[in-house]
Amino acid sequence: MALSKEHELHQRRKGRNIGVGLLLVGFIVLVFSLTFVKVTRGDFELPKAEQEVSQ
Amino acid sequence: MTEATDLSRDYEPTLGDYFALLKPRVMSLVVFTALVGLLAAPVPMHPVEIFASILFIAIGAGASGALNMWWDADIDAVMRRTAKRPIPSGRVEPGEALAVGVALSGLAVVMLGLAANLLAAALLAFTIFFYAVVYSMWLKRSTPQNIVIGGAAGAFPPMIGWVCATGSVTIEAWLMFALIFMWTPPHFWALALFMRSDYDDAGVPMLTVTHGRPATRNHILVYTVFLAVFALAAAATSIGGPIYLAVAAVLNALFLKGAIEIWRRDEVQAEADDYAVEKSFFKLSLLYLFLHFGAILLEAALRPFGYGGWGWL
C-alpha cells in the first residue's frame, strides 16, 4: 500500500484528527501567551541578584 | 490492541466521546466555583493567567472523571443513570479512558504549576488522587459515607482557585471548601430519599439502605446545621460583605427550615405527599450553592468600585 494513498480509516477519523489538531494549536497559542505575559511583567525587571550586582 | 491496528472496530469514537469521559457537567460546576475562588482573592492575576488556571483546573477535574469512569465501568453498566456513559455503552475502550485520565492529569498539574504556582498544582494533584483513588477505588464501595468523601473532592476547586491567586491557603479558602463539603451530603441524601436508585444492584452502599431512612434524615439535619455555621462565618471574612450576609442569612434560614421538616417526617408522611418536602429541599440546595458563590463573586466584582466587602460601610 503506497503511503500516499488515503486509507478509508483516514476518512473515518477525519473529524477527530482535525479536532485534535485544533486543540494542539490552541495549546500552543496558550503556552505562548502565558510565556509572553510572564516574561513582560514588571517591564523586564532584572532579577534581584543581578540588580544588586549592578548597583 | 493499539489505535493504529484496530481497523476492525465497528464504532469510531468521536472527539465528543472522549470529551464525555471528562464529565462536562461536573466540570462546569468546577469552573464556576474555581473562578469565584480565584476572583474573590485579594491578589489580582493577569487575564491570560486566570484563563489558563481555570482551564487546567477544569482539565484536572475532567481527568479525575475519566479515571473514575475507567475504574467504575462495571457498576456504571449496571445502573440506568450511568449505562450510557462512553465505556459501558462501548463507545470508548477502558484502556483509552485510563490513558486519557492519566495523560490529562499530568498535563493539568504541570501546566497549573507553570500558569499559577506550585502549591496550586500540588492541591490539584491531591484532588485528582483523592477523587480517583481515595473515593473511587477505596471508599465508594465500602462505606455509606462515600458521599461525604466524594464531596471533599468537589470542595477543592474554589480553594485551588484562591491559591492560584494568593499562593497560600487561608481561612477564606477553607470556608469556601467547607461550604461545598458540608453542602454535598444534605444535597445528595435528599435526592436519595425520593429517587429510587439502583446503587443497591451495583453494590454501592447508600446511607438510606445501610442505616435506613430515619438515620438519613438525621444526617441531613446535622450537616445542614454545620453548613449554616460555616456559611455565615464566611460573611465575616474578606470574601464576605453585606450582600453575602443577606443572601446567606435568607438561604440558610430556608435550608434549615427544610432540613428540620425533613427530620420531623417519617416515610408514611413522605409517601403521602410524594416526597414534596424532600424534592423542594433538593431544588433549594441547587439554588443555595449557586447563590452563595454568586454572592461571593458579586462582592469581589464590586470591590474595584469601592462597594465590595465591609470596608465601605
GROMACS .gro file of C-alpha atoms in nm:
model
  368
    1MET     CA    1   0.000   0.000   0.000
    2ALA     CA    2   0.151   0.327  -0.108
    3LEU     CA    3   0.180   0.583   0.164
    4SER     CA    4   0.018   0.850  -0.049
    5LYS     CA    5  -0.299   0.652  -0.093
    6GLU     CA    6  -0.563   0.757   0.150
    7HIS     CA    7  -0.693   0.476   0.360
    8GLU     CA    8  -1.060   0.457   0.448
    9LEU     CA    9  -0.950   0.494   0.807
   10HIS     CA   10  -0.833   0.848   0.738
   11GLN     CA   11  -1.178   0.943   0.618
   12ARG     CA   12  -1.340   0.787   0.920
   13ARG     CA   13  -1.114   0.969   1.160
   14LYS     CA   14  -1.102   1.298   0.976
   15GLY     CA   15  -1.325   1.491   1.215
   16ARG     CA   16  -1.139   1.362   1.518
   17ASN     CA   17  -0.798   1.439   1.370
   18ILE     CA   18  -0.898   1.794   1.281
   19GLY     CA   19  -1.031   1.838   1.634
   20VAL     CA   20  -0.709   1.715   1.795
   21GLY     CA   21  -0.511   1.942   1.560
   22LEU     CA   22  -0.712   2.246   1.663
   23LEU     CA   23  -0.670   2.157   2.031
   24LEU     CA   24  -0.293   2.137   1.985
   25VAL     CA   25  -0.285   2.474   1.805
   26GLY     CA   26  -0.491   2.621   2.089
   27PHE     CA   27  -0.248   2.475   2.341
   28ILE     CA   28   0.049   2.629   2.160
   29VAL     CA   29  -0.121   2.970   2.149
   30LEU     CA   30  -0.198   2.944   2.521
   31VAL     CA   31   0.159   2.849   2.618
   32PHE     CA   32   0.294   3.131   2.402
   33SER     CA   33   0.054   3.385   2.557
   34LEU     CA   34   0.139   3.268   2.909
   35THR     CA   35   0.510   3.299   2.836
   36PHE     CA   36   0.461   3.646   2.692
   37VAL     CA   37   0.261   3.762   2.995
   38LYS     CA   38   0.507   3.622   3.246
   39VAL     CA   39   0.820   3.749   3.071
   40THR     CA   40   0.695   4.103   3.009
   41ARG     CA   41   0.550   4.159   3.355
   42GLY     CA   42   0.716   4.436   3.558
   43ASP     CA   43   0.878   4.594   3.249
   44PHE     CA   44   1.165   4.350   3.227
   45GLU     CA   45   1.287   4.394   3.582
   46LEU     CA   46   1.629   4.247   3.647
   47PRO     CA   47   1.634   3.952   3.884
   48LYS     CA   48   1.722   4.059   4.238
   49ALA     CA   49   2.071   3.916   4.235
   50GLU     CA   50   2.164   4.099   3.916
   51GLN     CA   51   2.019   4.424   4.049
   52GLU     CA   52   2.247   4.404   4.350
   53VAL     CA   53   2.548   4.344   4.128
   54SER     CA   54   2.469   4.638   3.902
   55GLN     CA   55   2.433   4.882   4.194
   56MET     CA   56  -0.479  -0.356   2.080
   57THR     CA   57  -0.329  -0.029   1.967
   58GLU     CA   58  -0.516   0.251   1.797
   59ALA     CA   59  -0.331   0.210   1.467
   60THR     CA   60  -0.404  -0.158   1.423
   61ASP     CA   61  -0.760  -0.151   1.541
   62LEU     CA   62  -0.927  -0.143   1.200
   63SER     CA   63  -1.199  -0.388   1.287
   64ARG     CA   64  -1.372  -0.162   1.532
   65ASP     CA   65  -1.740  -0.114   1.447
   66TYR     CA   66  -1.772   0.227   1.603
   67GLU     CA   67  -1.521   0.505   1.561
   68PRO     CA   68  -1.518   0.718   1.875
   69THR     CA   69  -1.556   1.088   1.809
   70LEU     CA   70  -1.382   1.366   1.999
   71GLY     CA   71  -1.715   1.417   2.175
   72ASP     CA   72  -1.700   1.063   2.316
   73TYR     CA   73  -1.364   1.137   2.474
   74PHE     CA   74  -1.494   1.471   2.597
   75ALA     CA   75  -1.783   1.288   2.765
   76LEU     CA   76  -1.522   1.099   2.973
   77LEU     CA   77  -1.439   1.430   3.140
   78LYS     CA   78  -1.791   1.466   3.289
   79PRO     CA   79  -1.867   1.807   3.133
   80ARG     CA   80  -2.149   1.890   3.374
   81VAL     CA   81  -1.929   1.836   3.679
   82MET     CA   82  -1.661   2.037   3.500
   83SER     CA   83  -1.892   2.336   3.457
   84LEU     CA   84  -1.950   2.346   3.834
   85VAL     CA   85  -1.575   2.320   3.889
   86VAL     CA   86  -1.515   2.611   3.650
   87PHE     CA   87  -1.770   2.826   3.830
   88THR     CA   88  -1.651   2.761   4.187
   89ALA     CA   89  -1.281   2.776   4.097
   90LEU     CA   90  -1.334   3.106   3.915
   91VAL     CA   91  -1.517   3.250   4.215
   92GLY     CA   92  -1.234   3.138   4.445
   93LEU     CA   93  -0.977   3.296   4.215
   94LEU     CA   94  -1.160   3.625   4.162
   95ALA     CA   95  -1.253   3.662   4.531
   96ALA     CA   96  -0.883   3.654   4.624
   97PRO     CA   97  -0.730   3.992   4.709
   98VAL     CA   98  -0.439   3.940   4.468
   99PRO     CA   99  -0.509   4.029   4.103
  100MET     CA  100  -0.400   3.797   3.821
  101HIS     CA  101  -0.345   3.866   3.453
  102PRO     CA  102  -0.649   3.759   3.241
  103VAL     CA  103  -0.436   3.508   3.047
  104GLU     CA  104  -0.317   3.354   3.375
  105ILE     CA  105  -0.676   3.341   3.500
  106PHE     CA  106  -0.792   3.170   3.181
  107ALA     CA  107  -0.506   2.918   3.188
  108SER     CA  108  -0.550   2.844   3.561
  109ILE     CA  109  -0.924   2.779   3.532
  110LEU     CA  110  -0.875   2.575   3.215
  111PHE     CA  111  -0.619   2.345   3.375
  112ILE     CA  112  -0.818   2.309   3.698
  113ALA     CA  113  -1.112   2.205   3.478
  114ILE     CA  114  -0.897   1.963   3.279
  115GLY     CA  115  -0.760   1.815   3.602
  116ALA     CA  116  -1.115   1.766   3.732
  117GLY     CA  117  -1.213   1.613   3.397
  118ALA     CA  118  -0.915   1.379   3.408
  119SER     CA  119  -1.020   1.252   3.750
  120GLY     CA  120  -1.368   1.197   3.600
  121ALA     CA  121  -1.213   0.983   3.323
  122LEU     CA  122  -1.019   0.779   3.580
  123ASN     CA  123  -1.341   0.734   3.779
  124MET     CA  124  -1.523   0.611   3.465
  125TRP     CA  125  -1.239   0.369   3.393
  126TRP     CA  126  -1.250   0.226   3.744
  127ASP     CA  127  -1.629   0.223   3.780
  128ALA     CA  128  -1.717   0.090   3.431
  129ASP     CA  129  -1.852  -0.232   3.585
  130ILE     CA  130  -2.103  -0.059   3.813
  131ASP     CA  131  -2.184   0.212   3.558
  132ALA     CA  132  -2.305  -0.064   3.327
  133VAL     CA  133  -2.548  -0.190   3.592
  134MET     CA  134  -2.708   0.145   3.676
  135ARG     CA  135  -2.959   0.306   3.444
  136ARG     CA  136  -2.834   0.661   3.505
  137THR     CA  137  -2.478   0.575   3.401
  138ALA     CA  138  -2.529   0.294   3.148
  139LYS     CA  139  -2.499   0.538   2.857
  140ARG     CA  140  -2.153   0.660   2.961
  141PRO     CA  141  -1.880   0.612   2.696
  142ILE     CA  142  -1.728   0.291   2.839
  143PRO     CA  143  -2.039   0.086   2.933
  144SER     CA  144  -2.203   0.184   2.604
  145GLY     CA  145  -1.898   0.054   2.418
  146ARG     CA  146  -1.800   0.382   2.251
  147VAL     CA  147  -1.464   0.409   2.427
  148GLU     CA  148  -1.232   0.127   2.539
  149PRO     CA  149  -1.150   0.115   2.914
  150GLY     CA  150  -0.778   0.141   2.836
  151GLU     CA  151  -0.836   0.459   2.640
  152ALA     CA  152  -1.019   0.617   2.932
  153LEU     CA  153  -0.729   0.527   3.161
  154ALA     CA  154  -0.480   0.676   2.915
  155VAL     CA  155  -0.684   0.996   2.874
  156GLY     CA  156  -0.720   1.026   3.252
  157VAL     CA  157  -0.352   0.975   3.332
  158ALA     CA  158  -0.225   1.193   3.047
  159LEU     CA  159  -0.459   1.483   3.117
  160SER     CA  160  -0.388   1.461   3.493
  161GLY     CA  161  -0.017   1.505   3.428
  162LEU     CA  162  -0.072   1.782   3.176
  163ALA     CA  163  -0.313   1.972   3.402
  164VAL     CA  164  -0.090   1.956   3.712
  165VAL     CA  165   0.228   2.060   3.528
  166MET     CA  166   0.055   2.340   3.340
  167LEU     CA  167  -0.120   2.474   3.650
  168GLY     CA  168   0.218   2.481   3.822
  169LEU     CA  169   0.356   2.690   3.536
  170ALA     CA  170   0.050   2.913   3.495
  171ALA     CA  171  -0.012   2.979   3.866
  172ASN     CA  172   0.214   2.831   4.134
  173LEU     CA  173   0.339   2.502   4.274
  174LEU     CA  174   0.103   2.495   4.574
  175ALA     CA  175  -0.199   2.521   4.342
  176ALA     CA  176  -0.054   2.241   4.127
  177ALA     CA  177   0.007   2.024   4.434
  178LEU     CA  178  -0.351   2.079   4.552
  179LEU     CA  179  -0.484   1.985   4.208
  180ALA     CA  180  -0.272   1.669   4.209
  181PHE     CA  181  -0.404   1.583   4.555
  182THR     CA  182  -0.763   1.644   4.443
  183ILE     CA  183  -0.722   1.408   4.145
  184PHE     CA  184  -0.561   1.145   4.370
  185PHE     CA  185  -0.833   1.192   4.630
  186TYR     CA  186  -1.120   1.155   4.382
  187ALA     CA  187  -0.974   0.875   4.170
  188VAL     CA  188  -0.802   0.668   4.437
  189VAL     CA  189  -0.939   0.751   4.784
  190TYR     CA  190  -1.300   0.798   4.669
  191SER     CA  191  -1.348   0.584   4.356
  192MET     CA  192  -1.114   0.294   4.426
  193TRP     CA  193  -1.113   0.277   4.801
  194LEU     CA  194  -1.416   0.416   4.982
  195LYS     CA  195  -1.705   0.446   4.737
  196ARG     CA  196  -1.788   0.076   4.752
  197SER     CA  197  -1.705   0.019   5.115
  198THR     CA  198  -1.876   0.289   5.322
  199PRO     CA  199  -2.212   0.469   5.314
  200GLN     CA  200  -2.016   0.785   5.400
  201ASN     CA  201  -1.893   0.777   5.037
  202ILE     CA  202  -2.097   1.092   4.964
  203VAL     CA  203  -1.905   1.283   5.230
  204ILE     CA  204  -1.570   1.169   5.089
  205GLY     CA  205  -1.673   1.248   4.730
  206GLY     CA  206  -1.795   1.587   4.847
  207ALA     CA  207  -1.446   1.670   4.973
  208ALA     CA  208  -1.306   1.619   4.623
  209GLY     CA  209  -1.573   1.852   4.486
  210ALA     CA  210  -1.489   2.110   4.752
  211PHE     CA  211  -1.128   2.166   4.647
  212PRO     CA  212  -1.177   2.375   4.326
  213PRO     CA  213  -1.256   2.712   4.492
  214MET     CA  214  -0.963   2.658   4.727
  215ILE     CA  215  -0.733   2.586   4.431
  216GLY     CA  216  -0.865   2.898   4.256
  217TRP     CA  217  -0.787   3.104   4.566
  218VAL     CA  218  -0.437   2.954   4.592
  219CYS     CA  219  -0.371   3.030   4.222
  220ALA     CA  220  -0.405   3.400   4.302
  221THR     CA  221  -0.264   3.421   4.656
  222GLY     CA  222  -0.018   3.131   4.675
  223SER     CA  223  -0.141   3.033   5.021
  224VAL     CA  224  -0.431   2.856   5.193
  225THR     CA  225  -0.612   3.096   5.425
  226ILE     CA  226  -0.932   3.090   5.629
  227GLU     CA  227  -1.134   3.212   5.328
  228ALA     CA  228  -1.013   2.917   5.119
  229TRP     CA  229  -1.108   2.674   5.397
  230LEU     CA  230  -1.454   2.832   5.436
  231MET     CA  231  -1.526   2.801   5.063
  232PHE     CA  232  -1.410   2.440   5.091
  233ALA     CA  233  -1.642   2.387   5.389
  234LEU     CA  234  -1.933   2.541   5.201
  235ILE     CA  235  -1.926   2.270   4.933
  236PHE     CA  236  -1.807   1.993   5.166
  237MET     CA  237  -2.095   2.037   5.413
  238TRP     CA  238  -2.347   2.108   5.137
  239THR     CA  239  -2.290   1.788   4.940
  240PRO     CA  240  -2.431   1.532   5.190
  241PRO     CA  241  -2.768   1.701   5.253
  242HIS     CA  242  -2.797   1.777   4.881
  243PHE     CA  243  -2.733   1.419   4.779
  244TRP     CA  244  -2.914   1.240   5.060
  245ALA     CA  245  -3.229   1.443   4.996
  246LEU     CA  246  -3.213   1.312   4.640
  247ALA     CA  247  -3.155   0.958   4.769
  248LEU     CA  248  -3.471   0.982   4.982
  249PHE     CA  249  -3.704   1.043   4.688
  250MET     CA  250  -3.517   0.883   4.397
  251ARG     CA  251  -3.539   0.510   4.364
  252SER     CA  252  -3.179   0.436   4.275
  253ASP     CA  253  -3.015   0.119   4.158
  254TYR     CA  254  -2.698   0.172   4.363
  255ASP     CA  255  -2.802  -0.135   4.555
  256ASP     CA  256  -2.787  -0.358   4.247
  257ALA     CA  257  -2.442  -0.220   4.177
  258GLY     CA  258  -2.324  -0.296   4.530
  259VAL     CA  259  -2.258   0.066   4.627
  260PRO     CA  260  -2.359   0.126   4.989
  261MET     CA  261  -2.606   0.410   5.033
  262LEU     CA  262  -2.692   0.558   5.370
  263THR     CA  263  -3.065   0.518   5.300
  264VAL     CA  264  -3.013   0.142   5.260
  265THR     CA  265  -2.740   0.063   5.512
  266HIS     CA  266  -2.863   0.279   5.801
  267GLY     CA  267  -3.222   0.337   5.696
  268ARG     CA  268  -3.420   0.642   5.601
  269PRO     CA  269  -3.475   0.786   5.953
  270ALA     CA  270  -3.095   0.788   6.004
  271THR     CA  271  -3.054   0.962   5.669
  272ARG     CA  272  -3.300   1.232   5.782
  273ASN     CA  273  -3.093   1.284   6.098
  274HIS     CA  274  -2.776   1.310   5.892
  275ILE     CA  275  -2.930   1.573   5.663
  276LEU     CA  276  -3.023   1.791   5.962
  277VAL     CA  277  -2.682   1.764   6.131
  278TYR     CA  278  -2.491   1.852   5.813
  279THR     CA  279  -2.728   2.141   5.738
  280VAL     CA  280  -2.671   2.290   6.086
  281PHE     CA  281  -2.292   2.278   6.044
  282LEU     CA  282  -2.325   2.409   5.689
  283ALA     CA  283  -2.513   2.715   5.818
  284VAL     CA  284  -2.237   2.785   6.073
  285PHE     CA  285  -1.964   2.780   5.806
  286ALA     CA  286  -2.174   2.972   5.550
  287LEU     CA  287  -2.244   3.253   5.797
  288ALA     CA  288  -1.887   3.255   5.928
  289ALA     CA  289  -1.767   3.328   5.574
  290ALA     CA  290  -1.960   3.656   5.587
  291ALA     CA  291  -1.715   3.787   5.848
  292THR     CA  292  -1.406   3.723   5.634
  293SER     CA  293  -1.263   3.912   5.337
  294ILE     CA  294  -1.483   3.723   5.088
  295GLY     CA  295  -1.798   3.828   5.276
  296GLY     CA  296  -1.985   4.155   5.294
  297PRO     CA  297  -2.339   4.288   5.344
  298ILE     CA  298  -2.470   4.132   5.021
  299TYR     CA  299  -2.323   3.793   5.104
  300LEU     CA  300  -2.453   3.814   5.460
  301ALA     CA  301  -2.805   3.896   5.342
  302VAL     CA  302  -2.802   3.612   5.087
  303ALA     CA  303  -2.654   3.364   5.336
  304ALA     CA  304  -2.899   3.462   5.613
  305VAL     CA  305  -3.205   3.406   5.393
  306LEU     CA  306  -3.081   3.088   5.225
  307ASN     CA  307  -2.958   2.924   5.544
  308ALA     CA  308  -3.284   3.004   5.723
  309LEU     CA  309  -3.478   2.840   5.437
  310PHE     CA  310  -3.238   2.547   5.417
  311LEU     CA  311  -3.253   2.486   5.793
  312LYS     CA  312  -3.632   2.505   5.784
  313GLY     CA  313  -3.636   2.244   5.507
  314ALA     CA  314  -3.393   2.017   5.692
  315ILE     CA  315  -3.600   2.036   6.012
  316GLU     CA  316  -3.914   1.948   5.817
  317ILE     CA  317  -3.737   1.652   5.659
  318TRP     CA  318  -3.611   1.543   6.002
  319ARG     CA  319  -3.961   1.558   6.153
  320ARG     CA  320  -4.122   1.346   5.882
  321ASP     CA  321  -4.136   0.972   5.852
  322GLU     CA  322  -4.177   0.761   5.543
  323VAL     CA  323  -4.557   0.738   5.573
  324GLN     CA  324  -4.590   1.117   5.568
  325ALA     CA  325  -4.334   1.148   5.290
  326GLU     CA  326  -4.507   0.894   5.070
  327ALA     CA  327  -4.843   1.060   5.133
  328ASP     CA  328  -4.735   1.377   4.951
  329ASP     CA  329  -4.490   1.202   4.717
  330TYR     CA  330  -4.180   1.340   4.890
  331ALA     CA  331  -4.279   1.702   4.824
  332VAL     CA  332  -4.063   1.839   5.109
  333GLU     CA  333  -3.758   1.636   5.009
  334LYS     CA  334  -3.797   1.741   4.647
  335SER     CA  335  -3.826   2.110   4.725
  336PHE     CA  336  -3.528   2.083   4.965
  337PHE     CA  337  -3.324   1.932   4.682
  338LYS     CA  338  -3.423   2.210   4.442
  339LEU     CA  339  -3.337   2.469   4.705
  340SER     CA  340  -2.996   2.305   4.754
  341LEU     CA  341  -2.906   2.377   4.390
  342LEU     CA  342  -3.002   2.741   4.430
  343TYR     CA  343  -2.825   2.751   4.768
  344LEU     CA  344  -2.481   2.673   4.632
  345PHE     CA  345  -2.518   2.884   4.319
  346LEU     CA  346  -2.632   3.193   4.511
  347HIS     CA  347  -2.367   3.165   4.783
  348PHE     CA  348  -2.086   3.158   4.530
  349GLY     CA  349  -2.271   3.416   4.319
  350ALA     CA  350  -2.277   3.648   4.622
  351ILE     CA  351  -1.904   3.597   4.686
  352LEU     CA  352  -1.842   3.681   4.318
  353LEU     CA  353  -2.062   3.991   4.342
  354GLU     CA  354  -1.874   4.116   4.648
  355ALA     CA  355  -1.548   4.072   4.456
  356ALA     CA  356  -1.690   4.241   4.145
  357LEU     CA  357  -1.799   4.546   4.348
  358ARG     CA  358  -1.460   4.582   4.517
  359PRO     CA  359  -1.299   4.792   4.237
  360PHE     CA  360  -1.587   5.040   4.271
  361GLY     CA  361  -1.537   5.067   4.645
  362TYR     CA  362  -1.851   4.876   4.745
  363GLY     CA  363  -1.730   4.518   4.800
  364GLY     CA  364  -1.680   4.366   5.144
  365TRP     CA  365  -1.731   4.553   5.472
  366GLY     CA  366  -1.487   4.839   5.424
  367TRP     CA  367  -1.721   5.091   5.260
  368LEU     CA  368  -1.986   5.087   5.532
   0.00000   0.00000   0.00000
